[in-house]
Amino acid sequence: MSAVLGVEAAGEETSPLIDIIAGARPNFMKVAPIIRALEARRAAGSPLRWRLVHTGQHYDEKMSGEFFRQLDIPPPHVNLEAGSGSQAAQTASIMLRYEELLLERPASVCLVVGDVTSTMACAITAQKLTIPVAHVEGGIRSGDWTMPEEINRLVTDAITNWFFTTSEVANANLRRAGVEGGRIFFVGNTMIDTLLANLHRTRPPAWWDAQGLVPQGYDVLTLHRPANVDDPEVLTRLLAAVASGAGDRPVVFPAHPRTRKMLARIKALPSALRVVDPQPYLEFVHLVRHARAVVTDSGGITEETTVLGIPCLTLRDSTERPETVTVGTNELIGTDPRALAPAYARLNAGGWKKGTTPELWDGRTGARIAEQLERLLLR
Ligand code: UD1
């Protein structure tokens, strides 16, 4: 990357400024390739400027700081330090602080990624100040309005000018909602850019040997959705079903802060479970790519397992990423613990589908987005 990043270059204040919004853990992998691609274009003479705005929704070292370092994301130009709170409190805090920034130092476009609270809050704030919004990963839908992420997607997409999409399904969803084709850009998946760019750097966590882990000899579990973790009885039943399905294998369980709080209230955890802190990116991908299988309620992880060809059992009833099921290695098991046994039986018998990689998930999505932004902003 060049020495002078994004917005700091002098003498070019009139060229378009892109606000890149990052708020929560899954955003960081998505913005890294876009920043890299914009910097590459700047090095080649592009006048586009960018400003990285961290909302502060995730603030822990383990949920944020480590990701910036490992993915070589430059320090944010601005940190709104919005912090934790209810969905409404967090949204309000991000909106107030981002509005203040935009009023003082306006941007030409607000680029948001994914479906977290920061995505929606910044999109609303910008559009109300008549600043156009670009949404990376626009158009995906689970249809489940009980998930805060689905509300964030619906609201964000209703006021987005330009959609950068990951799949033809997303394109079709947008067209069905009345979005004209000229505003939809099918570019692929920036999270997969990051995955492919870092595969050669992944490394085992320091405790790999002490836990007796060997490739394909363990499963990985992640859970953080309120429906799965907020009720200790539901969580206890799910954990028992996972441990029983895994048989003698260890189940490595990097626990999200929200889940950790609930685990503290469960008296006896199954002995197969190896509860560890949220892992940094390079260690987490190492764990996933060498696992026998992954059990999760995340959306992004189903994309990564699809590209890595690792069997993925999703503890949800719906997905906004259907290509991970139709093309990839993912299967929706639902949230009833009893549904896990038959799925594990197939996995244990070696009968899991192989899957292939969805279209345009090729590591070049950031470059496509940067190129398109230049066309849109310099025309
Ligand atoms: C958020 C995203 C979700 C994403 C997930 C990944 C929304 C609506 N949800 O959910 O899509 O998959 O991040 O992690 O935006 N906390 C910490 N340290 C932190 C951040 C949070 O301890 O750095 C605690 C909070 O205090 C809170 C809990 O974790 O108790 C939940 O955090 P929150 O940002 O509200 O949502 P997530 O569940 O992380």
XYZ file of N, CA and C in Angstrom, residues 30-219:
570
model
N -14.629 -8.095 4.965
C -15.275 -7.623 3.723
C -14.692 -6.304 3.236
N -14.249 -5.433 4.153
C -13.706 -4.141 3.680
C -12.241 -4.253 3.267
N -11.498 -5.208 3.834
C -10.050 -5.275 3.555
C -9.742 -5.310 2.050
N -10.383 -6.186 1.265
C -10.041 -6.223 -0.172
C -10.476 -4.979 -0.934
N -11.514 -4.302 -0.448
C -11.973 -3.083 -1.134
C -10.937 -1.973 -0.923
N -10.449 -1.868 0.300
C -9.425 -0.857 0.599
C -8.172 -1.136 -0.227
N -7.805 -2.400 -0.268
C -6.604 -2.775 -1.028
C -6.771 -2.399 -2.517
N -7.944 -2.692 -3.048
C -8.177 -2.417 -4.474
C -8.229 -0.919 -4.748
N -8.825 -0.144 -3.839
C -8.875 1.312 -4.041
C -7.462 1.895 -3.968
N -6.652 1.364 -3.055
C -5.265 1.841 -2.955
C -4.477 1.487 -4.215
N -4.745 0.303 -4.765
C -4.046 -0.094 -5.993
C -4.403 0.874 -7.122
N -5.671 1.282 -7.176
C -6.069 2.221 -8.237
C -5.470 3.599 -7.990
N -5.413 4.000 -6.714
C -4.779 5.302 -6.409
C -3.317 5.288 -6.851
N -2.645 4.158 -6.594
C -1.233 4.052 -6.987
C -1.088 4.177 -8.498
N -2.153 3.769 -9.223
C -2.113 3.841 -10.690
C -2.678 5.172 -11.194
N -2.964 6.103 -10.263
C -3.361 7.454 -10.687
C -4.815 7.810 -10.462
N -5.612 6.912 -9.897
C -7.029 7.237 -9.673
C -7.154 8.351 -8.619
N -8.036 9.327 -8.855
C -8.209 10.395 -7.873
C -9.165 10.039 -6.734
N -9.796 8.856 -6.789
C -10.774 8.513 -5.738
C -10.114 8.494 -4.372
N -10.790 9.112 -3.395
C -10.283 9.070 -2.017
C -11.229 8.199 -1.192
N -10.736 7.640 -0.099
C -11.600 6.868 0.792
C -11.262 7.205 2.237
N -12.261 6.993 3.092
C -12.084 7.263 4.526
C -12.683 6.072 5.268
N -11.885 5.435 6.109
C -12.373 4.263 6.855
C -13.015 4.724 8.165
N -14.302 4.405 8.307
C -15.046 4.790 9.511
C -15.390 3.521 10.294
N -14.815 3.375 11.485
C -15.149 2.259 12.387
C -16.233 2.775 13.318
N -17.364 2.084 13.358
C -18.446 2.590 14.223
C -18.200 2.267 15.693
N -17.341 1.268 15.959
C -17.113 0.868 17.351
C -18.150 -0.118 17.861
N -19.000 -0.678 16.958
C -19.988 -1.682 17.423
C -19.278 -2.853 18.091
N -18.234 -3.374 17.452
C -17.350 -4.329 18.112
C -16.080 -3.574 18.484
N -15.630 -3.759 19.705
C -14.555 -2.911 20.241
C -13.458 -3.732 20.918
N -13.740 -5.017 21.283
C -12.726 -5.867 21.932
C -11.527 -6.045 21.014
N -10.363 -6.251 21.606
C -9.203 -6.684 20.823
C -9.558 -7.926 20.010
N -10.236 -8.883 20.685
C -10.484 -10.181 20.044
C -11.553 -10.108 18.961
N -12.431 -9.111 19.040
C -13.503 -8.999 18.047
C -13.161 -7.975 16.962
N -12.140 -7.145 17.218
C -11.860 -6.059 16.269
C -10.362 -5.850 16.031
N -9.623 -5.428 17.061
C -8.219 -5.012 16.891
C -7.357 -6.041 16.174
N -7.473 -7.300 16.592
C -6.654 -8.372 15.995
C -6.922 -8.513 14.501
N -8.166 -8.279 14.109
C -8.533 -8.433 12.695
C -7.875 -7.348 11.851
N -7.830 -6.135 12.390
C -7.176 -5.044 11.661
C -5.704 -5.379 11.450
N -5.059 -5.856 12.504
C -3.620 -6.163 12.373
C -3.400 -7.313 11.396
N -4.123 -8.420 11.603
C -3.865 -9.605 10.776
C -4.190 -9.368 9.313
N -5.224 -8.586 9.044
C -5.645 -8.381 7.649
C -5.006 -7.137 7.047
N -4.102 -6.527 7.814
C -3.363 -5.369 7.310
C -4.321 -4.257 6.877
N -5.371 -4.068 7.690
C -6.300 -2.962 7.428
C -5.718 -1.734 8.130
N -5.604 -0.606 7.433
C -5.033 0.566 8.092
C -5.913 1.026 9.253
N -5.347 1.719 10.221
C -6.174 2.203 11.326
C -7.289 3.087 10.769
N -8.486 3.004 11.355
C -9.597 3.817 10.842
C -9.241 5.305 10.907
N -9.709 6.069 9.928
C -9.544 7.518 9.998
C -10.396 8.078 11.125
N -11.545 7.430 11.350
C -12.481 7.896 12.381
C -12.999 6.680 13.142
N -13.069 6.780 14.480
C -13.746 5.739 15.259
C -14.908 6.387 16.011
N -16.125 5.957 15.695
C -17.307 6.581 16.303
C -17.545 6.081 17.735
N -16.864 5.006 18.115
C -16.929 4.463 19.487
C -18.360 4.338 20.014
N -19.220 3.749 19.195
C -20.627 3.629 19.579
C -20.840 2.592 20.689
N -20.065 1.507 20.700
C -20.133 0.521 21.781
C -21.398 -0.319 21.796
N -21.576 -1.061 22.907
C -22.693 -2.011 23.031
C -23.995 -1.323 23.407
N -25.067 -2.098 23.344
C -26.376 -1.596 23.750
C -27.446 -2.420 23.064
N -28.712 -2.070 23.315
C -29.800 -2.759 22.612
C -29.701 -2.413 21.134
N -30.473 -3.106 20.299
C -30.463 -2.813 18.861
C -30.776 -1.331 18.620
N -31.777 -0.809 19.339
C -32.179 0.583 19.118
C -31.106 1.541 19.633
N -30.559 1.246 20.811
C -29.556 2.150 21.397
C -28.318 2.209 20.508
N -27.904 1.032 20.026
C -26.711 0.978 19.177
C -26.959 1.735 17.854
N -28.125 1.496 17.273
C -28.471 2.174 16.012
C -28.465 3.684 16.211
N -29.109 4.130 17.287
C -29.222 5.570 17.535
C -27.845 6.191 17.759
N -27.031 5.509 18.542
C -25.716 6.053 18.858
C -24.858 6.172 17.592
N -24.890 5.132 16.753
C -24.102 5.183 15.511
C -24.629 6.303 14.616
N -25.952 6.429 14.502
C -26.527 7.462 13.625
C -26.142 8.867 14.079
N -26.261 9.120 15.365
C -25.934 10.464 15.869
C -24.481 10.816 15.595
N -23.608 9.835 15.857
C -22.178 10.124 15.722
C -21.758 10.216 14.254
N -22.366 9.372 13.417
C -22.000 9.420 11.998
C -22.549 10.696 11.352
N -23.739 11.106 11.786
C -24.308 12.352 11.243
C -23.391 13.540 11.558
N -22.901 13.553 12.783
C -21.999 14.644 13.179
C -20.770 14.675 12.261
N -20.223 13.496 11.993
C -19.048 13.420 11.119
C -19.387 13.939 9.719
N -20.522 13.473 9.169
C -20.877 13.860 7.798
C -21.170 15.353 7.688
N -21.748 15.925 8.751
C -22.036 17.364 8.701
C -20.743 18.169 8.727
N -19.789 17.678 9.490
C -18.496 18.382 9.578
C -17.631 18.153 8.353
N -17.572 16.865 7.953
C -16.690 16.502 6.829
C -17.453 15.539 5.920
N -18.215 16.064 4.978
C -19.100 15.208 4.149
C -18.327 14.236 3.261
N -19.006 13.165 2.888
C -18.444 12.203 1.929
C -19.276 12.262 0.648
N -18.749 11.680 -0.431
C -19.494 11.668 -1.698
C -20.394 10.444 -1.782
N -19.991 9.362 -1.114
C -20.787 8.135 -1.109
C -20.493 7.393 0.189
N -21.514 6.680 0.685
C -21.330 5.875 1.895
C -21.382 4.411 1.473
N -20.267 3.709 1.634
C -20.210 2.299 1.227
C -20.324 1.427 2.473
N -21.411 0.656 2.529
C -21.617 -0.230 3.678
C -21.501 -1.677 3.217
N -21.146 -2.563 4.140
C -20.997 -3.984 3.794
C -21.839 -4.834 4.746
N -22.347 -5.952 4.250
C -22.996 -6.940 5.106
C -24.330 -6.477 5.663
N -24.634 -6.943 6.872
C -25.998 -6.794 7.405
C -26.020 -6.476 8.889
N -24.955 -5.911 9.414
C -24.943 -5.661 10.857
C -25.596 -4.308 11.165
N -25.766 -4.023 12.439
C -26.444 -2.793 12.845
C -25.753 -1.565 12.243
N -24.433 -1.567 12.213
C -23.684 -0.427 11.659
C -24.028 -0.190 10.187
N -24.271 -1.275 9.450
C -24.594 -1.187 8.025
C -25.846 -0.338 7.838
N -26.895 -0.725 8.572
C -28.176 -0.035 8.435
C -28.095 1.395 8.980
N -27.476 1.563 10.140
C -27.452 2.882 10.796
C -26.734 3.906 9.911
N -25.625 3.517 9.324
C -24.872 4.476 8.499
C -25.571 4.730 7.171
N -26.222 3.699 6.618
C -26.948 3.892 5.355
C -28.071 4.916 5.555
N -28.829 4.770 6.629
C -29.935 5.719 6.875
C -29.387 7.130 7.045
N -28.337 7.242 7.854
C -27.782 8.565 8.149
C -27.323 9.257 6.869
N -26.595 8.531 6.039
C -26.059 9.128 4.815
C -27.190 9.526 3.873
N -28.124 8.609 3.651
C -29.184 8.881 2.663
C -30.037 10.066 3.103
N -30.240 10.243 4.412
C -31.032 11.392 4.884
C -30.300 12.706 4.642
N -28.998 12.627 4.471
C -28.229 13.829 4.127
C -27.985 13.871 2.617
N -28.748 13.076 1.891
C -28.699 12.964 0.415
C -27.346 12.511 -0.113
N -26.639 11.759 0.713
C -25.381 11.148 0.258
C -25.720 9.740 -0.235
N -25.381 9.401 -1.478
C -25.760 8.081 -1.999
C -25.107 6.937 -1.223
N -25.800 5.792 -1.242
C -25.352 4.619 -0.500
C -25.015 3.490 -1.473
N -23.874 2.852 -1.243
C -23.518 1.638 -1.989
C -23.496 0.490 -0.993
N -24.138 -0.629 -1.336
C -24.229 -1.758 -0.400
C -23.534 -2.996 -0.972
N -22.451 -3.369 -0.325
C -21.715 -4.577 -0.719
C -22.368 -5.764 -0.008
N -22.796 -6.762 -0.789
C -23.564 -7.913 -0.289
C -25.049 -7.568 -0.228
N -25.460 -6.605 -1.076
C -26.875 -6.242 -1.133
C -27.711 -7.379 -1.712
N -29.003 -7.342 -1.405
C -29.949 -8.226 -2.096
C -30.165 -9.592 -1.479
N -29.362 -9.995 -0.490
C -29.603 -11.335 0.051
C -30.735 -11.278 1.088
N -31.486 -12.344 1.188
C -32.673 -12.379 2.062
C -32.842 -13.761 2.680
N -33.097 -13.793 4.005
C -33.433 -15.072 4.638
C -34.947 -15.238 4.719
N -35.679 -14.111 4.653
C -37.131 -14.167 4.828
C -37.540 -14.255 6.289
N -36.575 -14.280 7.202
C -36.865 -14.445 8.628
C -36.755 -13.089 9.334
N -37.906 -12.489 9.583
C -37.921 -11.154 10.188
C -37.597 -11.168 11.678
N -37.406 -12.357 12.259
C -37.010 -12.369 13.678
C -35.505 -12.126 13.828
N -34.777 -12.166 12.723
C -33.330 -11.916 12.804
C -33.043 -10.437 12.589
N -32.302 -9.804 13.514
C -32.003 -8.376 13.312
C -31.285 -8.130 11.993
N -30.487 -9.103 11.544
C -29.743 -8.920 10.291
C -30.693 -8.798 9.098
N -31.825 -9.508 9.141
C -32.758 -9.440 8.011
C -33.412 -8.050 7.959
N -33.725 -7.510 9.119
C -34.284 -6.148 9.147
C -33.233 -5.172 8.610
N -32.003 -5.361 9.029
C -30.926 -4.483 8.536
C -30.811 -4.566 7.012
N -30.927 -5.770 6.463
C -30.831 -5.929 5.001
C -31.988 -5.215 4.296
N -33.203 -5.447 4.798
C -34.382 -4.861 4.151
C -34.330 -3.345 4.163
N -33.986 -2.783 5.329
C -33.958 -1.319 5.456
C -32.836 -0.747 4.594
N -31.665 -1.347 4.678
C -30.516 -0.832 3.918
C -30.810 -0.870 2.423
N -31.318 -2.003 1.951
C -31.530 -2.135 0.508
C -32.647 -1.218 -0.004
N -33.584 -0.871 0.876
C -34.677 0.023 0.447
C -34.149 1.420 0.120
N -32.979 1.773 0.661
C -32.454 3.137 0.437
C -31.054 3.105 -0.169
N -30.713 1.978 -0.799
C -29.395 1.863 -1.449
C -29.483 2.318 -2.901
N -28.472 3.055 -3.337
C -28.415 3.479 -4.746
C -27.770 2.400 -5.617
N -26.637 1.865 -5.140
C -25.864 0.919 -5.945
C -25.616 -0.354 -5.148
N -25.939 -1.477 -5.779
C -25.827 -2.776 -5.109
C -24.654 -3.561 -5.688
N -23.750 -4.007 -4.833
C -22.679 -4.912 -5.252
C -23.039 -6.296 -4.708
N -23.344 -7.228 -5.604
C -23.979 -8.464 -5.150
C -23.064 -9.685 -5.260
N -23.413 -10.702 -4.450
C -22.615 -11.918 -4.367
C -23.188 -13.061 -5.199
N -24.431 -12.937 -5.657
C -25.040 -14.088 -6.348
C -26.184 -13.662 -7.253
N -26.532 -14.546 -8.185
C -27.679 -14.300 -9.067
C -28.978 -14.305 -8.258
N -28.997 -15.043 -7.152
C -30.207 -15.052 -6.317
C -30.434 -13.651 -5.747
N -29.362 -13.016 -5.309
C -29.473 -11.644 -4.783
C -29.952 -10.699 -5.876
N -29.413 -10.869 -7.101
C -29.846 -10.016 -8.217
C -31.349 -10.172 -8.454
N -31.809 -11.428 -8.430
C -33.231 -11.696 -8.679
C -34.087 -11.100 -7.558
N -33.631 -11.209 -6.315
C -34.383 -10.620 -5.188
C -34.551 -9.119 -5.401
N -33.484 -8.476 -5.841
C -33.522 -7.018 -6.019
C -34.443 -6.649 -7.179
N -34.330 -7.403 -8.272
C -35.187 -7.088 -9.431
C -36.657 -7.257 -9.057
N -36.933 -8.320 -8.270
C -38.315 -8.559 -7.826
C -38.829 -7.398 -6.978
N -37.899 -6.754 -6.249
C -38.301 -5.620 -5.399
C -38.369 -4.324 -6.201
N -38.135 -4.413 -7.521
C -38.302 -3.228 -8.370
C -37.023 -2.450 -8.641
N -35.872 -2.978 -8.259
C -34.612 -2.263 -8.515
C -34.235 -2.445 -9.987
N -33.931 -1.333 -10.666
C -33.552 -1.426 -12.083
C -32.177 -2.076 -12.208
N -31.997 -2.843 -13.290
C -30.762 -3.587 -13.520
C -29.512 -2.713 -13.507
N -29.649 -1.454 -13.910
C -28.494 -0.556 -13.999
C -27.892 -0.204 -12.650
N -28.615 -0.526 -11.580
C -28.081 -0.214 -10.234
C -27.502 -1.456 -9.546
N -27.574 -2.604 -10.248
C -27.117 -3.866 -9.649
C -25.816 -4.298 -10.322
N -24.786 -4.526 -9.534
C -23.490 -4.950 -10.076
C -23.117 -6.280 -9.433
N -23.165 -7.339 -10.226
C -22.831 -8.681 -9.727
C -21.311 -8.807 -9.756
N -20.711 -8.780 -8.574
C -19.245 -8.688 -8.495
C -18.595 -9.879 -7.792
N -19.380 -10.665 -7.046
C -18.784 -11.765 -6.279
C -18.716 -11.428 -4.796
N -17.786 -12.075 -4.099
C -17.818 -12.087 -2.644
C -16.487 -11.605 -2.042
N -16.522 -10.432 -1.409
C -15.257 -9.883 -0.873
C -14.721 -10.722 0.293
N -15.608 -11.404 1.022
C -15.146 -12.246 2.128
C -14.268 -13.380 1.581
N -14.609 -13.823 0.374
C -13.825 -14.897 -0.243
C -12.511 -14.344 -0.807
N -12.501 -13.079 -1.230
C -11.209 -12.449 -1.585
C -10.250 -12.593 -0.407
N -10.738 -12.239 0.774
C -9.878 -12.274 1.970
C -9.454 -13.693 2.294
N -10.392 -14.618 2.160
C -10.069 -16.024 2.446
C -8.947 -16.506 1.518
N -9.131 -16.282 0.227
C -8.150 -16.803 -0.743
C -6.804 -16.099 -0.594
N -6.836 -14.802 -0.272
C -5.576 -14.054 -0.146
C -4.780 -14.482 1.079
N -5.460 -15.076 2.063
C -4.764 -15.388 3.315
C -4.540 -16.877 3.557
N -4.954 -17.725 2.615
C -4.834 -19.168 2.849
C -3.390 -19.587 3.131
N -2.448 -18.933 2.454
C -1.044 -19.324 2.654
C -0.509 -18.849 4.001
N -1.264 -18.009 4.715
C -0.767 -17.455 5.982
C -1.440 -18.071 7.204
N -2.420 -18.955 7.021
C -3.141 -19.441 8.200
C -2.187 -20.244 9.088
N -2.481 -20.250 10.378
C -1.562 -20.918 11.307
C -2.346 -21.495 12.489
N -1.837 -22.575 13.078
C -2.576 -23.171 14.200
C -2.529 -22.276 15.425
N -3.597 -22.269 16.225
C -3.542 -21.534 17.490
C -2.445 -22.128 18.378
N -1.956 -21.328 19.330
C -0.849 -21.760 20.194
C -1.188 -23.060 20.930
N -2.491 -23.306 21.192
C -2.886 -24.468 22.002
C -3.226 -25.691 21.143
N -2.943 -25.646 19.861
C -3.275 -26.751 18.933
C -2.746 -28.086 19.446
N -1.423 -28.147 19.760
C -0.820 -29.416 20.203
C -1.355 -29.835 21.572
N -1.442 -28.850 22.476
C -1.890 -29.166 23.844
C -3.301 -29.759 23.824
N -4.108 -29.371 22.836
C -5.473 -29.910 22.746
C -5.500 -31.235 21.990
N -4.335 -31.664 21.507
C -4.256 -32.944 20.800
C -4.978 -32.931 19.462
N -5.007 -31.775 18.780
C -5.748 -31.692 17.522
C -4.910 -32.236 16.368
N -5.552 -32.971 15.492
C -4.900 -33.417 14.254
C -5.866 -33.117 13.105
N -5.318 -32.822 11.907
C -6.200 -32.505 10.786
C -7.279 -33.575 10.586
N -8.489 -33.127 10.334
C -9.678 -33.975 10.131
C -10.066 -34.782 11.374
N -9.414 -34.499 12.518
C -9.708 -35.292 13.715
C -10.586 -34.565 14.712
N -11.127 -33.400 14.336
C -11.943 -32.616 15.272
C -13.014 -31.865 14.482
N -14.043 -31.405 15.170
C -15.056 -30.543 14.557
C -14.927 -29.137 15.143
